[in-house]
Amino acid sequence: MTPQKYECHEPKHPYVILLEPLQPDGIGEAVLAGVAITKVNVIRELDPFAEVVEGNTASLRSAPHGRTRILWKPPGTGVKWCVVRISDRPRFAVFELPTTKWKTRDASAYPPEPDGWAKMPGCKPVFYFADGYTYVAEGNEDPETIWHQVGYPPKERDDVIALQTSTGLWPAKFGDKDWAWCFWNDHECRWQILASYEDHWRFQLLEPLPQCDSALAKLVLYDSVDCPVDLTFT
């Protein structure tokens, strides 16, 4: 039984395990979800999941989290016949953010990306290693793109999005080397930070602010330190 990935380079798309040999353009039986038997290259005996390796259709690769749960495997490492359950992804995971620079959506992406979200590519998964009794950001696993909901102010929405696009900065509470709990959003098919909606903004007053009145102020973004930027609000 051989895992076969769709012709798609997006790692979150599903794959199937063939139940019979299949020629190009042929039709055959395969498992898309549920329990199946397949070969898994076991990297660590404690890995509870398995994932596709790009370009390898001979076996899956064990991982601390992935789209396939390992139900049973023989002892030891290396390529093993294992019992797995496809499409059984863990619901929660921890990732290390690589920078303070958050990106806005890619307007040309398909499927479309929401413009009310910020994203950060290149996030390392954080795993618990029993031999060291500690959590470590794992650089040998594939990085993920993490998404976070944003509260852009309506009146200055376009200006704030343009500023974030050009600088990567916005008033986020998560930044360089932070560890963030995330959950898998089935509707959006992406990892999303498990935290409150980002709608708290910092401002530097440019003039006195009378009670129950208005004043001009500069937006303050965080880049290792709080930095006022040339974007004025009332």
CSV table of C-alpha atoms in Angstrom, one decimal:
chain,number,residue,atom,x,y,z
A,1,MET,CA,0.0,0.0,0.0
A,2,THR,CA,1.6,3.2,-1.2
A,3,PRO,CA,0.9,6.8,-0.1
A,4,GLN,CA,0.1,8.9,-3.1
A,5,LYS,CA,0.0,12.7,-2.9
A,6,TYR,CA,-2.2,14.9,-5.1
A,7,GLU,CA,-0.5,17.0,-7.8
A,8,CYS,CA,-0.4,20.0,-5.4
A,9,HIS,CA,2.5,21.7,-3.6
A,10,GLU,CA,0.3,22.9,-0.7
A,11,PRO,CA,1.3,20.7,2.2
A,12,LYS,CA,-2.1,21.0,3.9
A,13,HIS,CA,-4.0,19.3,1.1
A,14,PRO,CA,-5.1,15.7,1.6
A,15,TYR,CA,-3.4,12.6,0.2
A,16,VAL,CA,-4.5,9.0,-0.3
A,17,ILE,CA,-3.0,5.6,0.3
A,18,LEU,CA,-3.4,3.3,-2.7
A,19,LEU,CA,-4.7,-0.2,-2.0
A,20,GLU,CA,-3.5,-1.5,-5.4
A,21,PRO,CA,-0.8,-0.6,-8.0
A,22,LEU,CA,-2.0,2.2,-10.2
A,23,GLN,CA,-0.7,3.2,-13.6
A,24,PRO,CA,-0.6,6.9,-14.7
A,25,ASP,CA,-4.2,8.1,-15.6
A,26,GLY,CA,-5.5,4.9,-14.1
A,27,ILE,CA,-8.4,4.3,-11.7
A,28,GLY,CA,-8.0,2.3,-8.5
A,29,GLU,CA,-9.0,2.0,-4.9
A,30,ALA,CA,-7.5,4.2,-2.2
A,31,VAL,CA,-8.0,5.3,1.3
A,32,LEU,CA,-8.6,9.0,1.9
A,33,ALA,CA,-9.7,8.9,5.5
A,34,GLY,CA,-9.9,6.2,8.2
A,35,VAL,CA,-7.7,3.3,9.1
A,36,ALA,CA,-5.1,1.9,6.7
A,37,ILE,CA,-1.8,0.0,6.7
A,38,THR,CA,1.2,1.7,5.1
A,39,LYS,CA,5.0,2.1,5.4
A,40,VAL,CA,6.3,4.8,7.7
A,41,ASN,CA,9.9,5.8,8.1
A,42,VAL,CA,10.0,6.0,11.9
A,43,ILE,CA,12.4,8.8,12.9
A,44,ARG,CA,11.7,8.8,16.6
A,45,GLU,CA,9.9,5.9,18.4
A,46,LEU,CA,7.7,8.4,20.3
A,47,ASP,CA,6.4,10.2,17.2
A,48,PRO,CA,2.6,9.8,17.3
A,49,PHE,CA,1.9,11.1,13.8
A,50,ALA,CA,3.1,10.7,10.2
A,51,GLU,CA,3.4,13.1,7.3
A,52,VAL,CA,4.1,13.0,3.5
A,53,VAL,CA,7.6,13.8,2.4
A,54,GLU,CA,7.6,15.8,-0.8
A,55,GLY,CA,8.7,13.6,-3.8
A,56,ASN,CA,8.5,10.4,-1.8
A,57,THR,CA,5.6,8.1,-2.5
A,58,ALA,CA,7.2,4.9,-1.0
A,59,SER,CA,6.5,5.7,2.7
A,60,LEU,CA,5.3,8.4,5.1
A,61,ARG,CA,7.7,10.0,7.7
A,62,SER,CA,7.0,10.0,11.4
A,63,ALA,CA,6.5,13.4,13.0
A,64,PRO,CA,5.4,14.8,16.4
A,65,HIS,CA,2.3,16.2,14.6
A,66,GLY,CA,0.9,15.7,11.1
A,67,ARG,CA,-2.2,14.7,9.1
A,68,THR,CA,-2.0,11.0,9.9
A,69,ARG,CA,-2.1,9.4,13.4
A,70,ILE,CA,0.0,6.3,14.0
A,71,LEU,CA,-2.2,3.7,15.8
A,72,TRP,CA,0.4,0.9,15.9
A,73,LYS,CA,4.0,0.4,14.9
A,74,PRO,CA,6.6,-2.2,15.7
A,75,PRO,CA,9.5,-1.3,18.0
A,76,GLY,CA,12.5,0.5,16.6
A,77,THR,CA,13.2,3.1,14.0
A,78,GLY,CA,13.5,3.0,10.2
A,79,VAL,CA,10.9,2.0,7.6
A,80,LYS,CA,8.1,0.0,9.3
A,81,TRP,CA,4.7,-1.3,8.3
A,82,CYS,CA,2.3,0.6,10.5
A,83,VAL,CA,-1.4,0.9,11.2
A,84,VAL,CA,-2.5,4.5,10.7
A,85,ARG,CA,-5.6,6.7,10.6
A,86,ILE,CA,-5.5,9.2,7.8
A,87,SER,CA,-7.0,12.7,8.2
A,88,ASP,CA,-6.6,12.6,12.0
A,89,ARG,CA,-4.6,15.8,12.6
A,90,PRO,CA,-3.9,17.0,16.2
A,91,ARG,CA,-6.1,20.0,17.2
A,92,PHE,CA,-3.5,22.0,19.0
A,93,ALA,CA,0.2,22.7,18.6
A,94,VAL,CA,2.9,25.1,19.8
A,95,PHE,CA,5.0,27.1,17.3
A,96,GLU,CA,8.0,29.4,17.7
A,97,LEU,CA,7.7,32.7,15.8
A,98,PRO,CA,10.9,33.6,13.8
A,99,THR,CA,10.6,37.4,13.7
A,100,THR,CA,8.5,40.4,14.7
A,101,LYS,CA,7.6,41.0,11.0
A,102,TRP,CA,4.0,40.0,10.2
A,103,LYS,CA,2.8,39.8,6.6
A,104,THR,CA,-0.5,40.7,5.1
A,105,ARG,CA,-2.5,38.5,2.8
A,106,ASP,CA,-1.3,37.5,-0.7
A,107,ALA,CA,-4.0,39.0,-3.0
A,108,SER,CA,-3.1,36.6,-5.8
A,109,ALA,CA,-3.3,33.5,-3.6
A,110,TYR,CA,-5.7,30.6,-4.4
A,111,PRO,CA,-7.8,29.9,-2.5
A,112,PRO,CA,-8.1,33.6,-1.5
A,113,GLU,CA,-6.5,34.7,1.7
A,114,PRO,CA,-8.5,36.9,4.1
A,115,ASP,CA,-7.3,40.6,4.4
A,116,GLY,CA,-8.4,40.8,8.0
A,117,TRP,CA,-5.7,38.3,9.1
A,118,ALA,CA,-1.9,38.6,9.6
A,119,LYS,CA,0.4,35.7,8.8
A,120,MET,CA,3.9,34.7,9.7
A,121,PRO,CA,5.7,32.0,7.6
A,122,GLY,CA,8.6,29.9,8.8
A,123,CYS,CA,7.3,29.1,12.3
A,124,LYS,CA,9.1,26.1,13.9
A,125,PRO,CA,7.0,23.5,15.7
A,126,VAL,CA,7.8,23.1,19.4
A,127,PHE,CA,7.8,19.6,20.7
A,128,TYR,CA,8.3,17.9,24.1
A,129,PHE,CA,11.4,15.7,24.1
A,130,ALA,CA,11.2,13.0,26.8
A,131,ASP,CA,14.9,12.4,26.9
A,132,GLY,CA,15.6,16.0,27.9
A,133,TYR,CA,12.4,16.5,29.9
A,134,THR,CA,11.8,19.8,28.1
A,135,TYR,CA,10.2,21.6,25.1
A,136,VAL,CA,12.4,22.5,22.1
A,137,ALA,CA,11.7,24.3,18.8
A,138,GLU,CA,12.5,21.7,16.2
A,139,GLY,CA,14.4,22.9,13.1
A,140,ASN,CA,14.4,19.5,11.3
A,141,GLU,CA,10.6,19.5,10.7
A,142,ASP,CA,8.9,21.5,8.0
A,143,PRO,CA,8.0,25.1,9.2
A,144,GLU,CA,4.4,26.3,9.1
A,145,THR,CA,2.7,29.5,8.3
A,146,ILE,CA,0.7,30.8,11.4
A,147,TRP,CA,-2.3,33.1,11.1
A,148,HIS,CA,-3.7,35.7,13.5
A,149,GLN,CA,-6.9,37.7,13.5
A,150,VAL,CA,-6.5,41.4,13.2
A,151,GLY,CA,-8.7,44.3,14.3
A,152,TYR,CA,-7.9,47.0,11.7
A,153,PRO,CA,-9.7,50.3,12.5
A,154,PRO,CA,-12.4,50.9,9.9
A,155,LYS,CA,-11.6,54.5,9.0
A,156,GLU,CA,-7.8,54.1,8.6
A,157,ARG,CA,-8.0,50.4,7.5
A,158,ASP,CA,-6.3,50.8,4.1
A,159,ASP,CA,-3.5,52.9,5.6
A,160,VAL,CA,-2.8,50.5,8.4
A,161,ILE,CA,-2.8,47.5,6.0
A,162,ALA,CA,-0.4,49.4,3.6
A,163,LEU,CA,1.9,50.2,6.6
A,164,GLN,CA,1.9,46.6,7.7
A,165,THR,CA,2.6,45.4,4.2
A,166,SER,CA,5.6,47.7,3.8
A,167,THR,CA,7.1,47.3,7.2
A,168,GLY,CA,5.8,44.0,8.6
A,169,LEU,CA,4.9,45.9,11.8
A,170,TRP,CA,1.5,46.0,13.6
A,171,PRO,CA,0.5,46.1,17.3
A,172,ALA,CA,0.7,42.4,17.9
A,173,LYS,CA,1.4,40.8,21.3
A,174,PHE,CA,3.4,38.0,19.7
A,175,GLY,CA,6.9,38.5,18.2
A,176,ASP,CA,10.4,37.2,17.7
A,177,LYS,CA,11.1,33.8,19.4
A,178,ASP,CA,7.8,33.8,21.2
A,179,TRP,CA,6.1,30.4,21.6
A,180,ALA,CA,2.4,30.6,20.7
A,181,TRP,CA,-0.3,28.0,21.2
A,182,CYS,CA,-2.2,27.4,17.9
A,183,PHE,CA,-5.3,25.4,16.9
A,184,TRP,CA,-6.1,23.9,13.5
A,185,ASN,CA,-8.9,25.8,11.8
A,186,ASP,CA,-10.8,23.3,9.8
A,187,HIS,CA,-12.7,25.9,7.9
A,188,GLU,CA,-9.7,28.0,6.8
A,189,CYS,CA,-7.3,25.0,6.7
A,190,ARG,CA,-4.6,26.8,8.5
A,191,TRP,CA,-2.9,27.0,11.9
A,192,GLN,CA,-4.4,30.0,13.9
A,193,ILE,CA,-3.0,31.5,17.1
A,194,LEU,CA,-5.1,30.6,20.1
A,195,ALA,CA,-5.5,34.1,21.5
A,196,SER,CA,-7.9,37.0,21.6
A,197,TYR,CA,-8.7,39.2,18.7
A,198,GLU,CA,-5.9,41.8,18.1
A,199,ASP,CA,-7.8,45.0,18.4
A,200,HIS,CA,-5.7,46.9,21.0
A,201,TRP,CA,-3.8,49.8,19.6
A,202,ARG,CA,-1.1,52.1,21.1
A,203,PHE,CA,-0.9,55.8,20.3
A,204,GLN,CA,1.5,58.7,21.1
A,205,LEU,CA,-0.4,61.9,21.7
A,206,LEU,CA,0.8,64.9,19.7
A,207,GLU,CA,-1.3,67.4,21.7
A,208,PRO,CA,-3.3,67.4,24.9
A,209,LEU,CA,-6.4,65.2,25.0
A,210,PRO,CA,-9.2,66.9,26.9
A,211,GLN,CA,-11.8,64.8,28.6
A,212,CYS,CA,-14.6,63.6,26.3
A,213,ASP,CA,-12.8,65.3,23.3
A,214,SER,CA,-10.3,64.3,20.5
A,215,ALA,CA,-6.7,64.9,19.7
A,216,LEU,CA,-4.1,64.0,17.1
A,217,ALA,CA,-1.9,61.0,17.8
A,218,LYS,CA,0.7,58.8,16.1
A,219,LEU,CA,0.2,55.1,15.8
A,220,VAL,CA,2.8,53.1,17.8
A,221,LEU,CA,4.1,49.8,16.5
A,222,TYR,CA,6.4,47.3,18.2
A,223,ASP,CA,9.8,46.4,16.7
A,224,SER,CA,11.8,45.2,19.7
A,225,VAL,CA,10.9,48.6,21.2
A,226,ASP,CA,7.7,50.7,20.8
A,227,CYS,CA,8.1,52.8,17.7
A,228,PRO,CA,5.8,55.7,16.7
A,229,VAL,CA,5.2,55.7,12.9
A,230,ASP,CA,4.2,58.4,10.5
A,231,LEU,CA,0.5,57.6,10.5
A,232,THR,CA,-1.7,60.1,12.4
A,233,PHE,CA,-5.1,59.4,13.9
A,234,THR,CA,-7.7,61.6,15.5
